[in-house]
Short mmCIF file of C-alpha atoms and ligand atoms in Angstrom, two decimals:
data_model
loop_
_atom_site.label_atom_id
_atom_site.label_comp_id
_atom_site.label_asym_id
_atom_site.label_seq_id
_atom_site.Cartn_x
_atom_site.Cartn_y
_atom_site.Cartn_z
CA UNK N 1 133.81 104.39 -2.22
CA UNK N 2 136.73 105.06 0.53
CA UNK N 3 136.65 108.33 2.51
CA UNK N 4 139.09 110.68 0.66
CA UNK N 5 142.00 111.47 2.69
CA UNK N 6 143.95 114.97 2.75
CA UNK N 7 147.19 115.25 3.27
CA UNK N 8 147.57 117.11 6.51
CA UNK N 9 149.49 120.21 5.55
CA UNK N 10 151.01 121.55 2.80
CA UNK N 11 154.61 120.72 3.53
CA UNK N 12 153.71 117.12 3.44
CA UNK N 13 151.97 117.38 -0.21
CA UNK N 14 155.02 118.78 -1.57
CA UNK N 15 157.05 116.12 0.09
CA UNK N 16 154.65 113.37 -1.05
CA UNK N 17 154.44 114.90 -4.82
CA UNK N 18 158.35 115.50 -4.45
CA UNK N 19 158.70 111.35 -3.10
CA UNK N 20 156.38 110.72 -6.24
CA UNK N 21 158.79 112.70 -8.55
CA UNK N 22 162.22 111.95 -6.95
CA UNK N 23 163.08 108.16 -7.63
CA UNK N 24 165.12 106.18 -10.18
CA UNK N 25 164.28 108.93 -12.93
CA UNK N 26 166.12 111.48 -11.25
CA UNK N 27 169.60 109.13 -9.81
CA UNK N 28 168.82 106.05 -12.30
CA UNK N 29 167.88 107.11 -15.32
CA UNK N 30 169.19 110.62 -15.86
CA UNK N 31 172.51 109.76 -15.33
CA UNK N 32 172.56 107.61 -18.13
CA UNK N 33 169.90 109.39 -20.41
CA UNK N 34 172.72 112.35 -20.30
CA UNK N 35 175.50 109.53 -21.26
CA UNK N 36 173.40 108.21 -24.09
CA UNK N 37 172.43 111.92 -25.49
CA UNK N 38 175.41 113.35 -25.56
CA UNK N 39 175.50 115.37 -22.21
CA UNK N 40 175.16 119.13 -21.95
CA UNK N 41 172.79 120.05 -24.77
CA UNK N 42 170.46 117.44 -23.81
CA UNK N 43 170.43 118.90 -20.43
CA UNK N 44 169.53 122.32 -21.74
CA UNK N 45 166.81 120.99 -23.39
CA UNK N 46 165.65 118.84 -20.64
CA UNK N 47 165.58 121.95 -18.82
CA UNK N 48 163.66 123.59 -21.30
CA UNK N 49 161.10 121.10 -21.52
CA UNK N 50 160.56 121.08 -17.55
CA UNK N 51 159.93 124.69 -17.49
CA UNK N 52 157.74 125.52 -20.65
CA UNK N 53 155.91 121.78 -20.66
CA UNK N 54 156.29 119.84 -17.44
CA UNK N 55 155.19 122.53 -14.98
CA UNK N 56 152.11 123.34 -17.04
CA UNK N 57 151.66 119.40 -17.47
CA UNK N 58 151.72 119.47 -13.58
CA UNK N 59 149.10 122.07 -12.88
CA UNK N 60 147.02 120.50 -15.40
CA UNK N 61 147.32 117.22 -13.65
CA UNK N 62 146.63 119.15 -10.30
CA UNK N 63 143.56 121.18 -11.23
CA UNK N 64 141.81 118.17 -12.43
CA UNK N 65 142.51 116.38 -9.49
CA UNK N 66 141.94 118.65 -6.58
CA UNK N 67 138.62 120.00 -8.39
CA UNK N 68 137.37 116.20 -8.86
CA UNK N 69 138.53 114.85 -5.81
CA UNK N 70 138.83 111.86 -7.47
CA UNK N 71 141.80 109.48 -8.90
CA UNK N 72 142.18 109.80 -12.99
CA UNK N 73 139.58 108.09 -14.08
CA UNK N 74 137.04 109.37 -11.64
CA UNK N 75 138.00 112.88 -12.03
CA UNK N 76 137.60 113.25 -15.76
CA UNK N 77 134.03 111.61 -15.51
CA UNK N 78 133.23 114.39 -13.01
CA UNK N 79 134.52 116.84 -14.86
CA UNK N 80 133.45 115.93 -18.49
CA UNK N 81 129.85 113.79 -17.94
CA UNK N 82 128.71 111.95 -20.59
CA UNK N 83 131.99 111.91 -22.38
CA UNK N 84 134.91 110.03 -23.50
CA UNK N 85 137.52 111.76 -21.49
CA UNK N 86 136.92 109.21 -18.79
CA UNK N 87 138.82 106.98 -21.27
CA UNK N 88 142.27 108.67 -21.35
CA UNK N 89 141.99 108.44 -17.33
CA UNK N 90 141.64 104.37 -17.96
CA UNK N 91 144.67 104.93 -20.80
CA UNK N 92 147.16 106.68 -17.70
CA UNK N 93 146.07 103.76 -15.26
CA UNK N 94 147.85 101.56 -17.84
CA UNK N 95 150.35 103.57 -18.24
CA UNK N 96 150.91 104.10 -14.72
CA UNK N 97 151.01 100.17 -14.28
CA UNK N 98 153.23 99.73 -17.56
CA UNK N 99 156.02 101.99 -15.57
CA UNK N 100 155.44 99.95 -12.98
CA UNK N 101 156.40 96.94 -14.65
CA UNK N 102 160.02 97.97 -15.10
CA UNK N 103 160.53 100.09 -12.76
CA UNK N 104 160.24 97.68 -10.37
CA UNK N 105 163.33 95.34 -11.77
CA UNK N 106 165.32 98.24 -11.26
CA UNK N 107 164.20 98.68 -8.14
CA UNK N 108 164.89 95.22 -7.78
CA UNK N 109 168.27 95.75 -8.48
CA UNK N 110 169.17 98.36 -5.77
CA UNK N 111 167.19 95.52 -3.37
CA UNK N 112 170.39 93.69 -4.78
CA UNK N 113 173.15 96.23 -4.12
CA UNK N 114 171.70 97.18 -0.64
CA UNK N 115 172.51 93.77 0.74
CA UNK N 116 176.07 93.53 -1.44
CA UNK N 117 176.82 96.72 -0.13
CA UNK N 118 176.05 95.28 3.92
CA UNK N 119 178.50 92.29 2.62
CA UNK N 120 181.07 94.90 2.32
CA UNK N 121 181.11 93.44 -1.58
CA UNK N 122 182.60 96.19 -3.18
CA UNK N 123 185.36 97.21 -0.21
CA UNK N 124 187.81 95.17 -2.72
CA UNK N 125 186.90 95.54 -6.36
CA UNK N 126 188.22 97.36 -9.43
CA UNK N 127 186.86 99.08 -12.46
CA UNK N 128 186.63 96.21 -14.36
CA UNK N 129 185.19 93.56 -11.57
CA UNK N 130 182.41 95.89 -11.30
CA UNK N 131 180.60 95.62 -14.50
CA UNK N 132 180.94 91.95 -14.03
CA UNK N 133 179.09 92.18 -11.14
CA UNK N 134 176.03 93.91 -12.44
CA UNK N 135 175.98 91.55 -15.59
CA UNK N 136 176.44 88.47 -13.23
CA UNK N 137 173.35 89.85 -11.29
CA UNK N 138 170.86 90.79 -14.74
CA UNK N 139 171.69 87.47 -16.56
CA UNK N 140 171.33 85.19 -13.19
CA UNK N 141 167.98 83.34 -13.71
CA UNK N 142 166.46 83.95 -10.52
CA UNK N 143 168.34 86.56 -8.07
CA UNK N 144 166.50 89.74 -10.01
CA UNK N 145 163.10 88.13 -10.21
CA UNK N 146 163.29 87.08 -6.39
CA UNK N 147 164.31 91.33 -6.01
CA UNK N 148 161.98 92.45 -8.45
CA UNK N 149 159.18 90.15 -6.11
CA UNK N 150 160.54 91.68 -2.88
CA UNK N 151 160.68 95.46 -3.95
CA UNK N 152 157.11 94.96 -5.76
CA UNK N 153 155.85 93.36 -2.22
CA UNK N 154 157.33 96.39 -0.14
CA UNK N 155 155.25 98.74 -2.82
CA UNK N 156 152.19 97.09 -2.66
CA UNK N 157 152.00 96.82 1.52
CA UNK N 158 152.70 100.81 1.82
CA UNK N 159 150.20 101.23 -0.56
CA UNK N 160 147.99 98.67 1.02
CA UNK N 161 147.78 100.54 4.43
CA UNK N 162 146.71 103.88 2.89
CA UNK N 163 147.68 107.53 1.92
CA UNK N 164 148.20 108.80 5.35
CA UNK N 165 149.44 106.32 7.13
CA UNK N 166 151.81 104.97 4.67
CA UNK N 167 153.18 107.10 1.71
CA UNK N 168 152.98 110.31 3.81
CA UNK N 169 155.47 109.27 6.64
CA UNK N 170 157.35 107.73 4.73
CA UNK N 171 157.87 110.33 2.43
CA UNK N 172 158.44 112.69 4.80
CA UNK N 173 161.61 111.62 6.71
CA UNK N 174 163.31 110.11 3.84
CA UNK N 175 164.15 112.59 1.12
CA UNK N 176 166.19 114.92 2.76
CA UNK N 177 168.32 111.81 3.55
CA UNK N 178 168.86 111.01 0.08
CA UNK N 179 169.73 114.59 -0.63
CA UNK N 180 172.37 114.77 1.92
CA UNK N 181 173.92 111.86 0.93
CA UNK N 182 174.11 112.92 -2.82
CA UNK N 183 176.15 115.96 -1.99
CA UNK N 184 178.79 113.70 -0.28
CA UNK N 185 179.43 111.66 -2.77
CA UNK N 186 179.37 114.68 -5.52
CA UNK N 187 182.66 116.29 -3.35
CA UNK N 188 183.93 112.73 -3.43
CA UNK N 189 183.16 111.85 -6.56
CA UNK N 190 184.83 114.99 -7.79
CA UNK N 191 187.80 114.81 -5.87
CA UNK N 192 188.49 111.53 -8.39
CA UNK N 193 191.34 111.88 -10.81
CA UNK N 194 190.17 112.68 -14.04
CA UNK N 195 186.66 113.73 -13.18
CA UNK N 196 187.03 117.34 -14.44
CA UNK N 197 186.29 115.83 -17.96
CA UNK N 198 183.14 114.08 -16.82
CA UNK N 199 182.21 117.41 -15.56
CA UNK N 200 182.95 119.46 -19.00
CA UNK N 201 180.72 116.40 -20.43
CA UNK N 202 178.15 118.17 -17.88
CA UNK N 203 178.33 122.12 -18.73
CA UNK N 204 179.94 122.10 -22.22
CA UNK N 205 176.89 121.80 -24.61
CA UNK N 206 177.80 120.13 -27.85
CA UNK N 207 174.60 121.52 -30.19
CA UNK N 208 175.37 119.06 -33.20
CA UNK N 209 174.06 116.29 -30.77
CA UNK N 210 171.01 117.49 -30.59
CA UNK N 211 168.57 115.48 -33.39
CA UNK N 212 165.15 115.26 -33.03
CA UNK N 213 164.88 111.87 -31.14
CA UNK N 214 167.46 113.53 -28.81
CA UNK N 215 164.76 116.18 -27.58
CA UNK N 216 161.86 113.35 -27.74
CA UNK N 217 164.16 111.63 -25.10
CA UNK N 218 164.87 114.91 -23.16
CA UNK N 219 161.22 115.82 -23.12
CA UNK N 220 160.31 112.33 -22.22
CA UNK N 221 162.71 112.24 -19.12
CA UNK N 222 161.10 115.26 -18.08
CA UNK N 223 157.69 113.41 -17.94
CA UNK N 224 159.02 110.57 -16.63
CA UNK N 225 160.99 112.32 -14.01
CA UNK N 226 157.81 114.49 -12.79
CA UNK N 227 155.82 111.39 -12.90
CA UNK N 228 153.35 113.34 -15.63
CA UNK N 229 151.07 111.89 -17.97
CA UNK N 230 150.09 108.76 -15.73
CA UNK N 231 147.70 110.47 -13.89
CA UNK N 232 149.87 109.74 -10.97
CA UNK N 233 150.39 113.38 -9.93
CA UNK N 234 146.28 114.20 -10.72
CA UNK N 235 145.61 111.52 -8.16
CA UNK N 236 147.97 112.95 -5.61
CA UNK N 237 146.56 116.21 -5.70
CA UNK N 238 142.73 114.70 -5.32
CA UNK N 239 144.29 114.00 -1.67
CA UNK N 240 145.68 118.20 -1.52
CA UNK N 241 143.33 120.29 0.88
CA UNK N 242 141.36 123.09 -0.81
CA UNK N 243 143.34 125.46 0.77
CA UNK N 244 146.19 124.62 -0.31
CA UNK N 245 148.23 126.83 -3.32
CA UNK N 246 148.96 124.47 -6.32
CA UNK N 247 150.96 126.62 -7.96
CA UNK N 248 153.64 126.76 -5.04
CA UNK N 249 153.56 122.92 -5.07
CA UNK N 250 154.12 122.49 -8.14
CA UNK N 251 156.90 124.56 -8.17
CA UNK N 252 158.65 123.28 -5.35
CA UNK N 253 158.41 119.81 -6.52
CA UNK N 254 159.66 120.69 -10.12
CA UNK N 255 162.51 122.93 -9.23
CA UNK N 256 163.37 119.89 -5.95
CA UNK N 257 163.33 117.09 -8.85
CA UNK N 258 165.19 118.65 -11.09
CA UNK N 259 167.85 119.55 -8.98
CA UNK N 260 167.96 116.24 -7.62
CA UNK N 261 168.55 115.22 -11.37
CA UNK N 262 171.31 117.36 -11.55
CA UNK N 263 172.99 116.38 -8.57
CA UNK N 264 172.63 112.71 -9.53
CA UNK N 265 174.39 114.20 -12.61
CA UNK N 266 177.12 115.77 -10.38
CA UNK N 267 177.69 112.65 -8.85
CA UNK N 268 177.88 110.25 -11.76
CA UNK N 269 179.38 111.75 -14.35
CA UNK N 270 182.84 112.88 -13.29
CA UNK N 271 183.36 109.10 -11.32
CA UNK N 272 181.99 107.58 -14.86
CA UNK N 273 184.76 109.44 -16.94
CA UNK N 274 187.78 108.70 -13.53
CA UNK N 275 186.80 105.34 -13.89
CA UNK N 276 186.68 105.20 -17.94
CA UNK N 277 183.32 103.89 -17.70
CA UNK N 278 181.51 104.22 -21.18
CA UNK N 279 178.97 107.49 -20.40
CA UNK N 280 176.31 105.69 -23.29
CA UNK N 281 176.24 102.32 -21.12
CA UNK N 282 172.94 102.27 -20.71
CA UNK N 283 170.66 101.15 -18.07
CA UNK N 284 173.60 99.28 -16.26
CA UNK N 285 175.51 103.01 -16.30
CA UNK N 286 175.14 103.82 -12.34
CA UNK N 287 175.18 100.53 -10.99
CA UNK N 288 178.68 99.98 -12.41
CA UNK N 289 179.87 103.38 -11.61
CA UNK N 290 178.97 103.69 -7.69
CA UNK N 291 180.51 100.60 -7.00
CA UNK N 292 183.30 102.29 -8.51
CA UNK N 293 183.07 105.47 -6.01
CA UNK N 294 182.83 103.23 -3.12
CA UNK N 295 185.43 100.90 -4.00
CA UNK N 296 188.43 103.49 -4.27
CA UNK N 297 186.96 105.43 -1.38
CA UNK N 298 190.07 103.02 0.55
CA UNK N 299 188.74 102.06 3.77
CA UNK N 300 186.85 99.00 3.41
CA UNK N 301 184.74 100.24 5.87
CA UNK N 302 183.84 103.56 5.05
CA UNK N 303 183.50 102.51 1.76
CA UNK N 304 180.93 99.63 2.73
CA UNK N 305 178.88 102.52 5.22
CA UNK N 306 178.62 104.88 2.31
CA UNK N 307 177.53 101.93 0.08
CA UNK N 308 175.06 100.73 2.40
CA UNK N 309 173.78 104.78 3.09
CA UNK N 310 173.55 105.50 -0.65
CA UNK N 311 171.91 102.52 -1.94
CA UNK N 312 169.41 102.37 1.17
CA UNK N 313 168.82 106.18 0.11
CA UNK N 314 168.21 104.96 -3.47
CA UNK N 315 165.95 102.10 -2.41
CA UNK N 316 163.71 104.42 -0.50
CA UNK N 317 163.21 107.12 -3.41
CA UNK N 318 162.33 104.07 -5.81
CA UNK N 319 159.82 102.95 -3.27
CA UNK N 320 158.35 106.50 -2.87
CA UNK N 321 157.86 106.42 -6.45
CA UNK N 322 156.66 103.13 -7.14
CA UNK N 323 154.02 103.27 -4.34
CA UNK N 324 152.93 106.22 -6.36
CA UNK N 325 152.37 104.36 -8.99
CA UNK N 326 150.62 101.71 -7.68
CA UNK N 327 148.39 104.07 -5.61
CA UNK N 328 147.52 105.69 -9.21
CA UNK N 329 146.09 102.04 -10.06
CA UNK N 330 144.56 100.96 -6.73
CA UNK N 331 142.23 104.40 -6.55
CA UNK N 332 140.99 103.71 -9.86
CA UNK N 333 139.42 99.83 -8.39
CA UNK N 334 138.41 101.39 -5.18
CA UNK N 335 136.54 103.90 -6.82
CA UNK N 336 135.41 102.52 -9.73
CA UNK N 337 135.13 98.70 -9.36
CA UNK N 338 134.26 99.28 -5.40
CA UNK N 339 137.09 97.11 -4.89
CA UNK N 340 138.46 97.26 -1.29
CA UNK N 341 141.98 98.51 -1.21
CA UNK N 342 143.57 95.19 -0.12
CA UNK N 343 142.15 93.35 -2.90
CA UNK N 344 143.18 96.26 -5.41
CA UNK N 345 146.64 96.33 -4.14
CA UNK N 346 146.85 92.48 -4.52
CA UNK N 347 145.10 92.25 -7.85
CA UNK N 348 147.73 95.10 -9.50
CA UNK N 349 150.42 93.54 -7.53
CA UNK N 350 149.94 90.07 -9.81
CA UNK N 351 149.04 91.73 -13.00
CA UNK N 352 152.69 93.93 -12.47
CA UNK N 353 154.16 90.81 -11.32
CA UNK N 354 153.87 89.07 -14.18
CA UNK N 355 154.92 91.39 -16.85
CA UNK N 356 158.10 92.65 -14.79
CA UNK N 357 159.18 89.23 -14.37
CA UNK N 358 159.26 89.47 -18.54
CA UNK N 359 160.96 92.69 -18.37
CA UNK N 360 163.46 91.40 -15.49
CA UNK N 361 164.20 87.83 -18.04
CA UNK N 362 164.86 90.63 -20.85
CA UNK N 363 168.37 90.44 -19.71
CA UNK N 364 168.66 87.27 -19.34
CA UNK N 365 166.95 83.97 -20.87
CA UNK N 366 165.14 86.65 -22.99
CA UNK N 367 167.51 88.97 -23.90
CA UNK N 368 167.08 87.97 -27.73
CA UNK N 369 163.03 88.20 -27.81
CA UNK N 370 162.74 91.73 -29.51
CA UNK N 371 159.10 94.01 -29.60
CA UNK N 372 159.73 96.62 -32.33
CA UNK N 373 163.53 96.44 -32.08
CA UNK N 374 163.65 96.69 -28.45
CA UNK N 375 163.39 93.84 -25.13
CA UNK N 376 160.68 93.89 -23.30
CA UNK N 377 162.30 95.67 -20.82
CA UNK N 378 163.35 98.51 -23.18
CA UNK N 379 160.42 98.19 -24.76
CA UNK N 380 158.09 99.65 -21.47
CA UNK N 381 160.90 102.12 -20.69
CA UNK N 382 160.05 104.05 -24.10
CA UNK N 383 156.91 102.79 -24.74
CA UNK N 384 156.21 104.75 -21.49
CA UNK N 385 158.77 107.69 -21.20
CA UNK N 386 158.27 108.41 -25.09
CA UNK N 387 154.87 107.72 -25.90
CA UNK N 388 152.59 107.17 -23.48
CA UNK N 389 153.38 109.75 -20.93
CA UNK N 390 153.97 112.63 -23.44
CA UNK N 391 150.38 111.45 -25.08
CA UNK N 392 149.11 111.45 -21.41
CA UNK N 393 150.63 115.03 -20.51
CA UNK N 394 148.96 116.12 -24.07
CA UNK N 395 145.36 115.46 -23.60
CA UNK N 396 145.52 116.52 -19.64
CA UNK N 397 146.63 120.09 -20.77
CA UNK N 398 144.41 119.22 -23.56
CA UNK N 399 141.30 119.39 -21.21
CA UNK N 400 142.34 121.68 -18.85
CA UNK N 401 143.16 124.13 -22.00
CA UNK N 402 139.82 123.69 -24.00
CA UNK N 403 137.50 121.54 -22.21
CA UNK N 404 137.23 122.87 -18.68
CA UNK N 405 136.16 126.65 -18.25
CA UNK N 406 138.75 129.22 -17.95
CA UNK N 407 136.84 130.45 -14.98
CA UNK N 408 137.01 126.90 -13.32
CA UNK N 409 140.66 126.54 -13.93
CA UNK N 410 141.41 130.22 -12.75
CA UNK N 411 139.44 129.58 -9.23
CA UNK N 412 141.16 126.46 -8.84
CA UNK N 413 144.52 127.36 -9.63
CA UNK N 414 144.65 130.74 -7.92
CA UNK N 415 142.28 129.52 -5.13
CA UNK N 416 139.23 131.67 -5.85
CA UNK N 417 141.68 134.63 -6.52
CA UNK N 418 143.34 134.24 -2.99
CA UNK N 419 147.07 133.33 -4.36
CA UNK N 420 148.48 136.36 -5.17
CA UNK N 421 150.90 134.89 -7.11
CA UNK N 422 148.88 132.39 -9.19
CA UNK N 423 146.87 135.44 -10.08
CA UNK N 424 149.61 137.63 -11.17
CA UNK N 425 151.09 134.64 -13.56
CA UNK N 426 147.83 133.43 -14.68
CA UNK N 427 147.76 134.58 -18.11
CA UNK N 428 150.99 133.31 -19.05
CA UNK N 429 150.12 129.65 -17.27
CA UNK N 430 146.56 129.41 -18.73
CA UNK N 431 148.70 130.64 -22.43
CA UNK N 432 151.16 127.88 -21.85
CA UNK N 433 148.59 124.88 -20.39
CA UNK N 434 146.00 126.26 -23.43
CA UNK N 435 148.58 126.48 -26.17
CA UNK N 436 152.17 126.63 -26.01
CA UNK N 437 152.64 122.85 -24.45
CA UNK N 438 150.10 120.70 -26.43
CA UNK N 439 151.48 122.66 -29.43
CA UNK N 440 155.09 121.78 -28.92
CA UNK N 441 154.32 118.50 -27.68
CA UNK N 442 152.69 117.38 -30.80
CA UNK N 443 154.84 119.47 -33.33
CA UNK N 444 157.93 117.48 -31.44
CA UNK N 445 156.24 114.03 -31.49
CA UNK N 446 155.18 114.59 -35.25
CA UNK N 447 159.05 116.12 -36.47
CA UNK N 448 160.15 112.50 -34.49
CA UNK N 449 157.93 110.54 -36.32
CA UNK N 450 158.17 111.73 -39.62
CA UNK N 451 161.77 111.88 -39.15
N1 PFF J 1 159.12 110.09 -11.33
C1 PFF J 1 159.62 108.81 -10.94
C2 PFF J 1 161.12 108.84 -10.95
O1 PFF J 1 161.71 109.82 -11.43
O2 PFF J 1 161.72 107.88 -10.50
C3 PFF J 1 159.10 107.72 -11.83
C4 PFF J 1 157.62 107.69 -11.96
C5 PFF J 1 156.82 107.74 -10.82
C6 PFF J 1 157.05 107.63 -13.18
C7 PFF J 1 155.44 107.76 -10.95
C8 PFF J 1 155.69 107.62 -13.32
C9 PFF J 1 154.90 107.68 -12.20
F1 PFF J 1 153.64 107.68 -12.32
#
């Protein structure tokens, strides 16, 4: 088994959690979650579900990790010996590599817009030549696989040279980037004519929109968002020191992803309603409205630097997400199969391959093959965000709530009674991790079901 690595301070945990949790959830699919839920209320309840579910999801995931020291599988066979916990560990791997699938067409597609964008491609094009574009690009037989290939092969060689050297730079310089670069094009994006509607759509909270499926999708953009439920964040934190406070880090990555939703929000929203983009488009929804943004910005070429700045930003939060992912998959061989990392990275790499290249032909030569109603591609997306990951967050809070020992999960969370802080709040945590989330998750799932 490979030497454990720890990150080397606590500033670059958060920022390596927060590069986990920041990614096409948060700019991507947010956006057009909001669009497709009918806007404000969802939002509320999005909100909702981050504080009273996701956060204790987190520390779940984080307690198991950093008191294994081991990746998902690992951890719950050190934890729970002789049991059958180890299995949901093996049942978040695939999850993990199931999100992997399509997030990595996506990610494929800002590949795409990063190099239209240093063409200067959409200095000269109007509201209605943009959706073209993205439907040109999504039908055309071979330009998203050959992006989907390239963004999967930048994923697996970060993850290939290791947790230090690789995610933890990486993470490190580029976030702060993207959130600069967000807040520009909010004032810009603002500034449009006819964006004050887009952001009513934002703060004005129409409650009749809110059915049950509505919250199943606000809870499961939550997971999704804070990577939970994949064991992706539990492996992370098998790499925090044991010094280190997990209830500040989880904290500070929540509240930084979920204001990076928002702003991605901010952004989108009021250019989607100045540009009399439909806000339910779907998956295409940003990738026809920042084109927009940059198109009327007038100069050709500030329009093509802020294209090329924004999309490079969105490119490198996709990757510090997807090499989460990955890394979720590839600790699981190394530790259990005694692969060495190279060969784990290349094995996950075809297996991911594969299936996105069937998610990536979903919109095109396969855009009439339907799983249960959906395409492939949609299929994964909820498959994941809906089911798996809210099944995943369950049974982690699950065993930190009833299997571990209270006294185990109070040392690790409030670091043998050393953070002040953890110990003050950990009634209420333990009360929410113990009860309150796996009983709203499944009452929620259930109502959806039956419903
Ligand atoms: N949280 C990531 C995002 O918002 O883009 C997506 C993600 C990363 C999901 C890691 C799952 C995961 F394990």
């Amino acid at each position: 088994m490979e030497q454990r690595e720890t990150f080397s301070s606590r500033f670059s945990a958060i920022m390596v959690m927060a590069g986990s949790a920041i990614g096409l959830g948060n700019i991507w699919r947010f956006p057009y979650m909001v669009g497709e839920n009918g806007g404000a209320a969802y939002i509320i309840i999005y909100l909702l579900a981050t504080l009273f579910l996701s956060v204790p999801i987190f520390l779940s995931e984080s307690i198991i990790g950093r008191r294994s020291q081991r990746g998902t599988f690992g951890a719950l066979q050190v934890l729970a010996p002789g049991t059958k916990w180890k299995y949901v560990g093996l049942l978040t791997v695939f999850s993990a590599l199931t999100v992997l699938c399509f997030y990595s067409v996506v990610g494929g597609w800002s590949i795409y817009y990063c190099l239209k964008s240093l063409t200067f491609s959409f200095s000269n094009v109007n509201a209605h030549q943009v959706p073209d574009m993205f439907g040109t690009l999504i039908a055309h037989p071979w330009i998203p696989l050959f992006c989907h290939t390239v963004f999967l092969l930048l994923t697996a060689m970060i993850v290939g040279f290791g947790v230090k050297k690789g995610i933890e730079r990486f993470s490190s310089i580029t976030l702060p980037l993207l959130f600069f670069l967000i807040l520009v094009i909010i004032i810009y994006s603002m500034s449009l004519p006819g964006a004050s509607k887009g952001v009513a759509y934002l703060v004005k909270p129409d409650f009749s929109k809110i059915t049950p499926s509505v919250v199943v999708a606000a809870m499961g953009q939550s997971f999704f968002s804070l990577s939970l439920g994949v064991g992706t964040i539990l492996t992370y934190s098998s790499h925090i020191g044991r010094r280190e406070k997990l209830l500040g880090a989880g904290v500070a990555t929540a509240l930084s992803d979920v204001l990076f939703a928002l702003l991605a929000g901010f952004a989108i929203m009021p250019a989607v309603f100045a540009a009399g983009i439909e806000p339910g488009a779907g998956p295409s929804l940003i990738f026809e409205t920042l084109p927009y943004i940059f198109a009327s910005m007038g100069s050709p070429v500030v329009s093509a630097i802020a294209a090329i700045l924004f999309f490079v930003a969105i490119l490198v939060a996709a990757l510090t997400s997807s090499i989460s992912i990955l890394e979720t998959g590839v600790s699981y061989l190394t530790e259990q199969k005694n692969m060495s990392r190279w060969p784990a990275v290349f094995v996950l790499f075809v297996l991911t391959w594969i299936v996105g290249c069937l998610c990536s032909l979903s919109f095109g030569p396969l855009k009439d093959f339907h799983l249960m109603g959906c395409t492939i591609f949609e299929f994964c997306d909820k498959l994941t965000a809906n089911f798996l990951m809210t099944l995943g967050g369950f049974l982690f809070t699950l065993f930190v709530g009833w299997k571990m020992s209270k006294s185990d999960v109070r040392d690790e969370l409030t670091l043998g009674g050393t953070d002040r802080t953890a110990v003050r709040l950990f009634g209420l945590l333990y009360f929410l991790i113990r009860y309150i989330a796996p009983l709203v998750i499944i009452t929620i799932f259930l109502t959806n079901l039956i419903l």
